């Protein structure tokens, strides 16, 4: 495994995580009624990490 493939893997993981956070921020900006209408999971307010979307098990 070369260092370039390691950097590529890290960059891919970072991009995916960043996209996930952007999606969460967009959903959190929607009114609660609209989030319920589109069927998004419950949003949990965590005092340390801020609001996050609760994933179904």
N, CA, C and O atoms as a Maestro MAE file, in Angstrom:
{
 s_m_m2io_version
 :::
 2.0.0
}

f_m_ct {
 s_m_title
 :::
 protein
 m_atom[228] {
  # First column is atom index #
  i_m_mmod_type
  r_m_x_coord
  r_m_y_coord
  r_m_z_coord
  i_m_residue_number
  s_m_chain_name
  s_m_pdb_residue_name
  s_m_pdb_atom_name
  i_m_atomic_number
  :::
  1 25 0.846 -1.163 0.000 1 A "UNK " " N  " 7
  2 3 0.000 0.000 0.000 1 A "UNK " " CA " 6
  3 2 0.897 1.234 0.000 1 A "UNK " " C  " 6
  4 15 1.757 1.393 0.866 1 A "UNK " " O  " 8
  5 25 0.687 2.076 -0.955 2 A "UNK " " N  " 7
  6 3 1.522 3.273 -1.041 2 A "UNK " " CA " 6
  7 2 0.905 4.413 -0.237 2 A "UNK " " C  " 6
  8 15 -0.258 4.368 0.163 2 A "UNK " " O  " 8
  9 25 1.704 5.403 -0.023 3 A "UNK " " N  " 7
  10 3 1.221 6.561 0.732 3 A "UNK " " CA " 6
  11 2 0.147 7.307 -0.053 3 A "UNK " " C  " 6
  12 15 -0.761 7.885 0.544 3 A "UNK " " O  " 8
  13 25 0.237 7.302 -1.385 4 A "UNK " " N  " 7
  14 3 -0.773 7.982 -2.190 4 A "UNK " " CA " 6
  15 2 -2.137 7.305 -2.074 4 A "UNK " " C  " 6
  16 15 -3.162 7.986 -2.045 4 A "UNK " " O  " 8
  17 25 -2.160 5.985 -2.008 5 A "UNK " " N  " 7
  18 3 -3.451 5.307 -1.857 5 A "UNK " " CA " 6
  19 2 -4.035 5.579 -0.473 5 A "UNK " " C  " 6
  20 15 -5.252 5.688 -0.327 5 A "UNK " " O  " 8
  21 25 -3.182 5.688 0.539 6 A "UNK " " N  " 7
  22 3 -3.662 6.035 1.883 6 A "UNK " " CA " 6
  23 2 -4.254 7.440 1.905 6 A "UNK " " C  " 6
  24 15 -5.315 7.662 2.489 6 A "UNK " " O  " 8
  25 25 -3.578 8.372 1.280 7 A "UNK " " N  " 7
  26 3 -4.081 9.745 1.214 7 A "UNK " " CA " 6
  27 2 -5.390 9.791 0.437 7 A "UNK " " C  " 6
  28 15 -6.307 10.519 0.816 7 A "UNK " " O  " 8
  29 25 -5.488 9.027 -0.639 8 A "UNK " " N  " 7
  30 3 -6.716 8.965 -1.421 8 A "UNK " " CA " 6
  31 2 -7.883 8.426 -0.613 8 A "UNK " " C  " 6
  32 15 -8.998 8.939 -0.711 8 A "UNK " " O  " 8
  33 25 -7.632 7.386 0.191 9 A "UNK " " N  " 7
  34 3 -8.669 6.802 1.039 9 A "UNK " " CA " 6
  35 2 -9.139 7.807 2.081 9 A "UNK " " C  " 6
  36 15 -10.337 7.937 2.331 9 A "UNK " " O  " 8
  37 25 -8.193 8.516 2.688 10 A "UNK " " N  " 7
  38 3 -8.533 9.524 3.691 10 A "UNK " " CA " 6
  39 2 -9.345 10.651 3.064 10 A "UNK " " C  " 6
  40 15 -10.324 11.115 3.649 10 A "UNK " " O  " 8
  41 25 -8.943 11.089 1.886 11 A "UNK " " N  " 7
  42 3 -9.655 12.164 1.191 11 A "UNK " " CA " 6
  43 2 -11.078 11.736 0.829 11 A "UNK " " C  " 6
  44 15 -12.013 12.529 0.943 11 A "UNK " " O  " 8
  45 25 -11.243 10.497 0.398 12 A "UNK " " N  " 7
  46 3 -12.574 9.984 0.055 12 A "UNK " " CA " 6
  47 2 -13.462 9.937 1.289 12 A "UNK " " C  " 6
  48 15 -14.623 10.343 1.237 12 A "UNK " " O  " 8
  49 25 -12.923 9.443 2.400 13 A "UNK " " N  " 7
  50 3 -13.686 9.373 3.654 13 A "UNK " " CA " 6
  51 2 -14.060 10.779 4.131 13 A "UNK " " C  " 6
  52 15 -15.179 11.001 4.594 13 A "UNK " " O  " 8
  53 25 -13.127 11.724 4.019 14 A "UNK " " N  " 7
  54 3 -13.388 13.102 4.425 14 A "UNK " " CA " 6
  55 2 -14.509 13.706 3.580 14 A "UNK " " C  " 6
  56 15 -15.404 14.361 4.114 14 A "UNK " " O  " 8
  57 25 -14.462 13.491 2.275 15 A "UNK " " N  " 7
  58 3 -15.488 14.034 1.385 15 A "UNK " " CA " 6
  59 2 -16.864 13.458 1.706 15 A "UNK " " C  " 6
  60 15 -17.856 14.186 1.683 15 A "UNK " " O  " 8
  61 25 -16.936 12.168 2.005 16 A "UNK " " N  " 7
  62 3 -18.210 11.538 2.340 16 A "UNK " " CA " 6
  63 2 -18.755 12.078 3.658 16 A "UNK " " C  " 6
  64 15 -19.953 12.337 3.774 16 A "UNK " " O  " 8
  65 25 -17.889 12.247 4.644 17 A "UNK " " N  " 7
  66 3 -18.309 12.780 5.937 17 A "UNK " " CA " 6
  67 2 -18.790 14.216 5.793 17 A "UNK " " C  " 6
  68 15 -19.799 14.607 6.379 17 A "UNK " " O  " 8
  69 25 -18.071 14.983 5.022 18 A "UNK " " N  " 7
  70 3 -18.443 16.387 4.792 18 A "UNK " " CA " 6
  71 2 -19.799 16.483 4.102 18 A "UNK " " C  " 6
  72 15 -20.617 17.327 4.469 18 A "UNK " " O  " 8
  73 25 -20.048 15.639 3.117 19 A "UNK " " N  " 7
  74 3 -21.342 15.636 2.425 19 A "UNK " " CA " 6
  75 2 -22.470 15.262 3.390 19 A "UNK " " C  " 6
  76 15 -23.565 15.819 3.316 19 A "UNK " " O  " 8
  77 25 -22.202 14.326 4.285 20 A "UNK " " N  " 7
  78 3 -23.195 13.922 5.265 20 A "UNK " " CA " 6
  79 2 -23.543 15.087 6.191 20 A "UNK " " C  " 6
  80 15 -24.718 15.331 6.464 20 A "UNK " " O  " 8
  81 25 -22.549 15.792 6.665 21 A "UNK " " N  " 7
  82 3 -22.801 16.938 7.537 21 A "UNK " " CA " 6
  83 2 -23.561 18.043 6.812 21 A "UNK " " C  " 6
  84 15 -24.444 18.674 7.393 21 A "UNK " " O  " 8
  85 25 -23.224 18.278 5.553 22 A "UNK " " N  " 7
  86 3 -23.952 19.286 4.776 22 A "UNK " " CA " 6
  87 2 -25.413 18.905 4.629 22 A "UNK " " C  " 6
  88 15 -26.293 19.761 4.724 22 A "UNK " " O  " 8
  89 25 -25.679 17.618 4.397 23 A "UNK " " N  " 7
  90 3 -27.061 17.146 4.277 23 A "UNK " " CA " 6
  91 2 -27.811 17.334 5.591 23 A "UNK " " C  " 6
  92 15 -28.961 17.775 5.593 23 A "UNK " " O  " 8
  93 25 -27.168 17.004 6.701 24 A "UNK " " N  " 7
  94 3 -27.800 17.175 8.000 24 A "UNK " " CA " 6
  95 2 -28.122 18.642 8.265 24 A "UNK " " C  " 6
  96 15 -29.200 18.962 8.764 24 A "UNK " " O  " 8
  97 25 -27.200 19.524 7.935 25 A "UNK " " N  " 7
  98 3 -27.459 20.952 8.140 25 A "UNK " " CA " 6
  99 2 -28.632 21.423 7.300 25 A "UNK " " C  " 6
  100 15 -29.450 22.217 7.765 25 A "UNK " " O  " 8
  101 25 -28.722 20.941 6.064 26 A "UNK " " N  " 7
  102 3 -29.833 21.325 5.198 26 A "UNK " " CA " 6
  103 2 -31.157 20.827 5.772 26 A "UNK " " C  " 6
  104 15 -32.152 21.551 5.759 26 A "UNK " " O  " 8
  105 25 -31.171 19.596 6.276 27 A "UNK " " N  " 7
  106 3 -32.397 19.051 6.861 27 A "UNK " " CA " 6
  107 2 -32.775 19.786 8.140 27 A "UNK " " C  " 6
  108 15 -33.955 20.031 8.391 27 A "UNK " " O  " 8
  109 25 -31.787 20.137 8.944 28 A "UNK " " N  " 7
  110 3 -32.079 20.843 10.188 28 A "UNK " " CA " 6
  111 2 -32.622 22.243 9.936 28 A "UNK " " C  " 6
  112 15 -33.280 22.813 10.806 28 A "UNK " " O  " 8
  113 25 -32.360 22.798 8.779 29 A "UNK " " N  " 7
  114 3 -32.868 24.128 8.472 29 A "UNK " " CA " 6
  115 2 -34.328 24.100 8.023 29 A "UNK " " C  " 6
  116 15 -34.976 25.145 7.964 29 A "UNK " " O  " 8
  117 25 -34.852 22.911 7.706 30 A "UNK " " N  " 7
  118 3 -36.252 22.787 7.299 30 A "UNK " " CA " 6
  119 2 -37.170 22.871 8.510 30 A "UNK " " C  " 6
  120 15 -36.777 22.494 9.614 30 A "UNK " " O  " 8
  121 25 -38.395 23.366 8.311 31 A "UNK " " N  " 7
  122 3 -39.361 23.364 9.413 31 A "UNK " " CA " 6
  123 2 -39.692 21.930 9.843 31 A "UNK " " C  " 6
  124 15 -39.626 20.998 9.042 31 A "UNK " " O  " 8
  125 25 -40.046 21.774 11.112 32 A "UNK " " N  " 7
  126 3 -40.329 20.448 11.662 32 A "UNK " " CA " 6
  127 2 -41.446 19.760 10.887 32 A "UNK " " C  " 6
  128 15 -41.363 18.560 10.624 32 A "UNK " " O  " 8
  129 25 -42.485 20.496 10.520 33 A "UNK " " N  " 7
  130 3 -43.613 19.898 9.801 33 A "UNK " " CA " 6
  131 2 -43.165 19.303 8.466 33 A "UNK " " C  " 6
  132 15 -43.606 18.222 8.076 33 A "UNK " " O  " 8
  133 25 -42.297 20.015 7.784 34 A "UNK " " N  " 7
  134 3 -41.810 19.528 6.494 34 A "UNK " " CA " 6
  135 2 -40.933 18.293 6.662 34 A "UNK " " C  " 6
  136 15 -41.011 17.362 5.860 34 A "UNK " " O  " 8
  137 25 -40.101 18.278 7.698 35 A "UNK " " N  " 7
  138 3 -39.265 17.100 7.957 35 A "UNK " " CA " 6
  139 2 -40.136 15.880 8.239 35 A "UNK " " C  " 6
  140 15 -39.825 14.777 7.790 35 A "UNK " " O  " 8
  141 25 -41.229 16.076 8.983 36 A "UNK " " N  " 7
  142 3 -42.140 14.960 9.252 36 A "UNK " " CA " 6
  143 2 -42.795 14.484 7.962 36 A "UNK " " C  " 6
  144 15 -42.946 13.281 7.746 36 A "UNK " " O  " 8
  145 25 -43.187 15.430 7.100 37 A "UNK " " N  " 7
  146 3 -43.860 15.079 5.851 37 A "UNK " " CA " 6
  147 2 -42.972 14.248 4.929 37 A "UNK " " C  " 6
  148 15 -43.461 13.344 4.251 37 A "UNK " " O  " 8
  149 25 -41.687 14.540 4.898 38 A "UNK " " N  " 7
  150 3 -40.808 13.777 4.011 38 A "UNK " " CA " 6
  151 2 -40.285 12.514 4.670 38 A "UNK " " C  " 6
  152 15 -39.571 11.729 4.047 38 A "UNK " " O  " 8
  153 25 -40.648 12.320 5.947 39 A "UNK " " N  " 7
  154 3 -40.333 11.061 6.621 39 A "UNK " " CA " 6
  155 2 -38.919 10.936 7.144 39 A "UNK " " C  " 6
  156 15 -38.397 9.827 7.254 39 A "UNK " " O  " 8
  157 25 -38.284 12.065 7.472 40 A "UNK " " N  " 7
  158 3 -36.936 11.976 8.021 40 A "UNK " " CA " 6
  159 2 -36.979 11.505 9.455 40 A "UNK " " C  " 6
  160 15 -37.941 11.769 10.175 40 A "UNK " " O  " 8
  161 25 -35.926 10.801 9.876 41 A "UNK " " N  " 7
  162 3 -35.880 10.295 11.256 41 A "UNK " " CA " 6
  163 2 -35.881 11.432 12.270 41 A "UNK " " C  " 6
  164 15 -35.688 12.600 11.935 41 A "UNK " " O  " 8
  165 25 -36.103 11.048 13.511 42 A "UNK " " N  " 7
  166 3 -36.143 12.013 14.593 42 A "UNK " " CA " 6
  167 2 -34.786 12.705 14.742 42 A "UNK " " C  " 6
  168 15 -33.737 12.084 14.571 42 A "UNK " " O  " 8
  169 25 -34.826 13.976 15.058 43 A "UNK " " N  " 7
  170 3 -33.597 14.733 15.271 43 A "UNK " " CA " 6
  171 2 -33.373 14.869 16.770 43 A "UNK " " C  " 6
  172 15 -34.256 15.310 17.506 43 A "UNK " " O  " 8
  173 25 -32.191 14.487 17.207 44 A "UNK " " N  " 7
  174 3 -31.838 14.488 18.618 44 A "UNK " " CA " 6
  175 2 -30.876 15.634 18.884 44 A "UNK " " C  " 6
  176 15 -29.907 15.825 18.150 44 A "UNK " " O  " 8
  177 25 -31.147 16.390 19.933 45 A "UNK " " N  " 7
  178 3 -30.249 17.473 20.327 45 A "UNK " " CA " 6
  179 2 -29.308 16.922 21.392 45 A "UNK " " C  " 6
  180 15 -29.734 16.559 22.488 45 A "UNK " " O  " 8
  181 25 -28.032 16.866 21.054 46 A "UNK " " N  " 7
  182 3 -27.002 16.365 21.963 46 A "UNK " " CA " 6
  183 2 -26.210 17.567 22.465 46 A "UNK " " C  " 6
  184 15 -25.730 18.366 21.661 46 A "UNK " " O  " 8
  185 25 -26.067 17.707 23.772 47 A "UNK " " N  " 7
  186 3 -25.427 18.896 24.330 47 A "UNK " " CA " 6
  187 2 -23.965 19.040 23.905 47 A "UNK " " C  " 6
  188 15 -23.461 20.159 23.822 47 A "UNK " " O  " 8
  189 25 -23.282 17.934 23.637 48 A "UNK " " N  " 7
  190 3 -21.871 18.022 23.260 48 A "UNK " " CA " 6
  191 2 -21.685 18.167 21.751 48 A "UNK " " C  " 6
  192 15 -20.811 18.913 21.309 48 A "UNK " " O  " 8
  193 25 -22.490 17.467 20.959 49 A "UNK " " N  " 7
  194 3 -22.279 17.430 19.517 49 A "UNK " " CA " 6
  195 2 -23.266 18.261 18.722 49 A "UNK " " C  " 6
  196 15 -23.117 18.391 17.507 49 A "UNK " " O  " 8
  197 25 -24.267 18.825 19.371 50 A "UNK " " N  " 7
  198 3 -25.276 19.598 18.663 50 A "UNK " " CA " 6
  199 2 -26.321 18.672 18.061 50 A "UNK " " C  " 6
  200 15 -26.325 17.475 18.348 50 A "UNK " " O  " 8
  201 25 -27.211 19.212 17.228 51 A "UNK " " N  " 7
  202 3 -28.291 18.389 16.671 51 A "UNK " " CA " 6
  203 2 -27.767 17.354 15.689 51 A "UNK " " C  " 6
  204 15 -26.902 17.647 14.862 51 A "UNK " " O  " 8
  205 25 -28.293 16.156 15.786 52 A "UNK " " N  " 7
  206 3 -27.937 15.066 14.876 52 A "UNK " " CA " 6
  207 2 -29.180 14.272 14.537 52 A "UNK " " C  " 6
  208 15 -30.138 14.236 15.309 52 A "UNK " " O  " 8
  209 25 -29.156 13.652 13.406 53 A "UNK " " N  " 7
  210 3 -30.271 12.831 12.968 53 A "UNK " " CA " 6
  211 2 -30.115 11.440 13.545 53 A "UNK " " C  " 6
  212 15 -29.064 10.816 13.397 53 A "UNK " " O  " 8
  213 25 -31.153 10.950 14.202 54 A "UNK " " N  " 7
  214 3 -31.101 9.605 14.784 54 A "UNK " " CA " 6
  215 2 -31.321 8.599 13.671 54 A "UNK " " C  " 6
  216 15 -32.322 8.651 12.957 54 A "UNK " " O  " 8
  217 25 -30.389 7.699 13.536 55 A "UNK " " N  " 7
  218 3 -30.458 6.667 12.520 55 A "UNK " " CA " 6
  219 2 -31.292 5.490 13.013 55 A "UNK " " C  " 6
  220 15 -31.219 5.117 14.183 55 A "UNK " " O  " 8
  221 25 -32.069 4.920 12.133 56 A "UNK " " N  " 7
  222 3 -32.860 3.729 12.496 56 A "UNK " " CA " 6
  223 2 -31.918 2.536 12.654 56 A "UNK " " C  " 6
  224 15 -30.985 2.380 11.867 56 A "UNK " " O  " 8
  225 25 -32.151 1.686 13.670 57 A "UNK " " N  " 7
  226 3 -31.266 0.533 13.894 57 A "UNK " " CA " 6
  227 2 -31.399 -0.520 12.820 57 A "UNK " " C  " 6
  228 15 -30.720 -1.545 12.873 57 A "UNK " " O  " 8
  :::
 }
 m_bond[227] {
  # First column is bond index #
  i_m_from
  i_m_to
  i_m_order
  :::
  1 1 2 1
  2 2 3 1
  3 3 4 2
  4 3 5 1
  5 5 6 1
  6 6 7 1
  7 7 8 2
  8 7 9 1
  9 9 10 1
  10 10 11 1
  11 11 12 2
  12 11 13 1
  13 13 14 1
  14 14 15 1
  15 15 16 2
  16 15 17 1
  17 17 18 1
  18 18 19 1
  19 19 20 2
  20 19 21 1
  21 21 22 1
  22 22 23 1
  23 23 24 2
  24 23 25 1
  25 25 26 1
  26 26 27 1
  27 27 28 2
  28 27 29 1
  29 29 30 1
  30 30 31 1
  31 31 32 2
  32 31 33 1
  33 33 34 1
  34 34 35 1
  35 35 36 2
  36 35 37 1
  37 37 38 1
  38 38 39 1
  39 39 40 2
  40 39 41 1
  41 41 42 1
  42 42 43 1
  43 43 44 2
  44 43 45 1
  45 45 46 1
  46 46 47 1
  47 47 48 2
  48 47 49 1
  49 49 50 1
  50 50 51 1
  51 51 52 2
  52 51 53 1
  53 53 54 1
  54 54 55 1
  55 55 56 2
  56 55 57 1
  57 57 58 1
  58 58 59 1
  59 59 60 2
  60 59 61 1
  61 61 62 1
  62 62 63 1
  63 63 64 2
  64 63 65 1
  65 65 66 1
  66 66 67 1
  67 67 68 2
  68 67 69 1
  69 69 70 1
  70 70 71 1
  71 71 72 2
  72 71 73 1
  73 73 74 1
  74 74 75 1
  75 75 76 2
  76 75 77 1
  77 77 78 1
  78 78 79 1
  79 79 80 2
  80 79 81 1
  81 81 82 1
  82 82 83 1
  83 83 84 2
  84 83 85 1
  85 85 86 1
  86 86 87 1
  87 87 88 2
  88 87 89 1
  89 89 90 1
  90 90 91 1
  91 91 92 2
  92 91 93 1
  93 93 94 1
  94 94 95 1
  95 95 96 2
  96 95 97 1
  97 97 98 1
  98 98 99 1
  99 99 100 2
  100 99 101 1
  101 101 102 1
  102 102 103 1
  103 103 104 2
  104 103 105 1
  105 105 106 1
  106 106 107 1
  107 107 108 2
  108 107 109 1
  109 109 110 1
  110 110 111 1
  111 111 112 2
  112 111 113 1
  113 113 114 1
  114 114 115 1
  115 115 116 2
  116 115 117 1
  117 117 118 1
  118 118 119 1
  119 119 120 2
  120 119 121 1
  121 121 122 1
  122 122 123 1
  123 123 124 2
  124 123 125 1
  125 125 126 1
  126 126 127 1
  127 127 128 2
  128 127 129 1
  129 129 130 1
  130 130 131 1
  131 131 132 2
  132 131 133 1
  133 133 134 1
  134 134 135 1
  135 135 136 2
  136 135 137 1
  137 137 138 1
  138 138 139 1
  139 139 140 2
  140 139 141 1
  141 141 142 1
  142 142 143 1
  143 143 144 2
  144 143 145 1
  145 145 146 1
  146 146 147 1
  147 147 148 2
  148 147 149 1
  149 149 150 1
  150 150 151 1
  151 151 152 2
  152 151 153 1
  153 153 154 1
  154 154 155 1
  155 155 156 2
  156 155 157 1
  157 157 158 1
  158 158 159 1
  159 159 160 2
  160 159 161 1
  161 161 162 1
  162 162 163 1
  163 163 164 2
  164 163 165 1
  165 165 166 1
  166 166 167 1
  167 167 168 2
  168 167 169 1
  169 169 170 1
  170 170 171 1
  171 171 172 2
  172 171 173 1
  173 173 174 1
  174 174 175 1
  175 175 176 2
  176 175 177 1
  177 177 178 1
  178 178 179 1
  179 179 180 2
  180 179 181 1
  181 181 182 1
  182 182 183 1
  183 183 184 2
  184 183 185 1
  185 185 186 1
  186 186 187 1
  187 187 188 2
  188 187 189 1
  189 189 190 1
  190 190 191 1
  191 191 192 2
  192 191 193 1
  193 193 194 1
  194 194 195 1
  195 195 196 2
  196 195 197 1
  197 197 198 1
  198 198 199 1
  199 199 200 2
  200 199 201 1
  201 201 202 1
  202 202 203 1
  203 203 204 2
  204 203 205 1
  205 205 206 1
  206 206 207 1
  207 207 208 2
  208 207 209 1
  209 209 210 1
  210 210 211 1
  211 211 212 2
  212 211 213 1
  213 213 214 1
  214 214 215 1
  215 215 216 2
  216 215 217 1
  217 217 218 1
  218 218 219 1
  219 219 220 2
  220 219 221 1
  221 221 222 1
  222 222 223 1
  223 223 224 2
  224 223 225 1
  225 225 226 1
  226 226 227 1
  227 227 228 2
  :::
 }
}
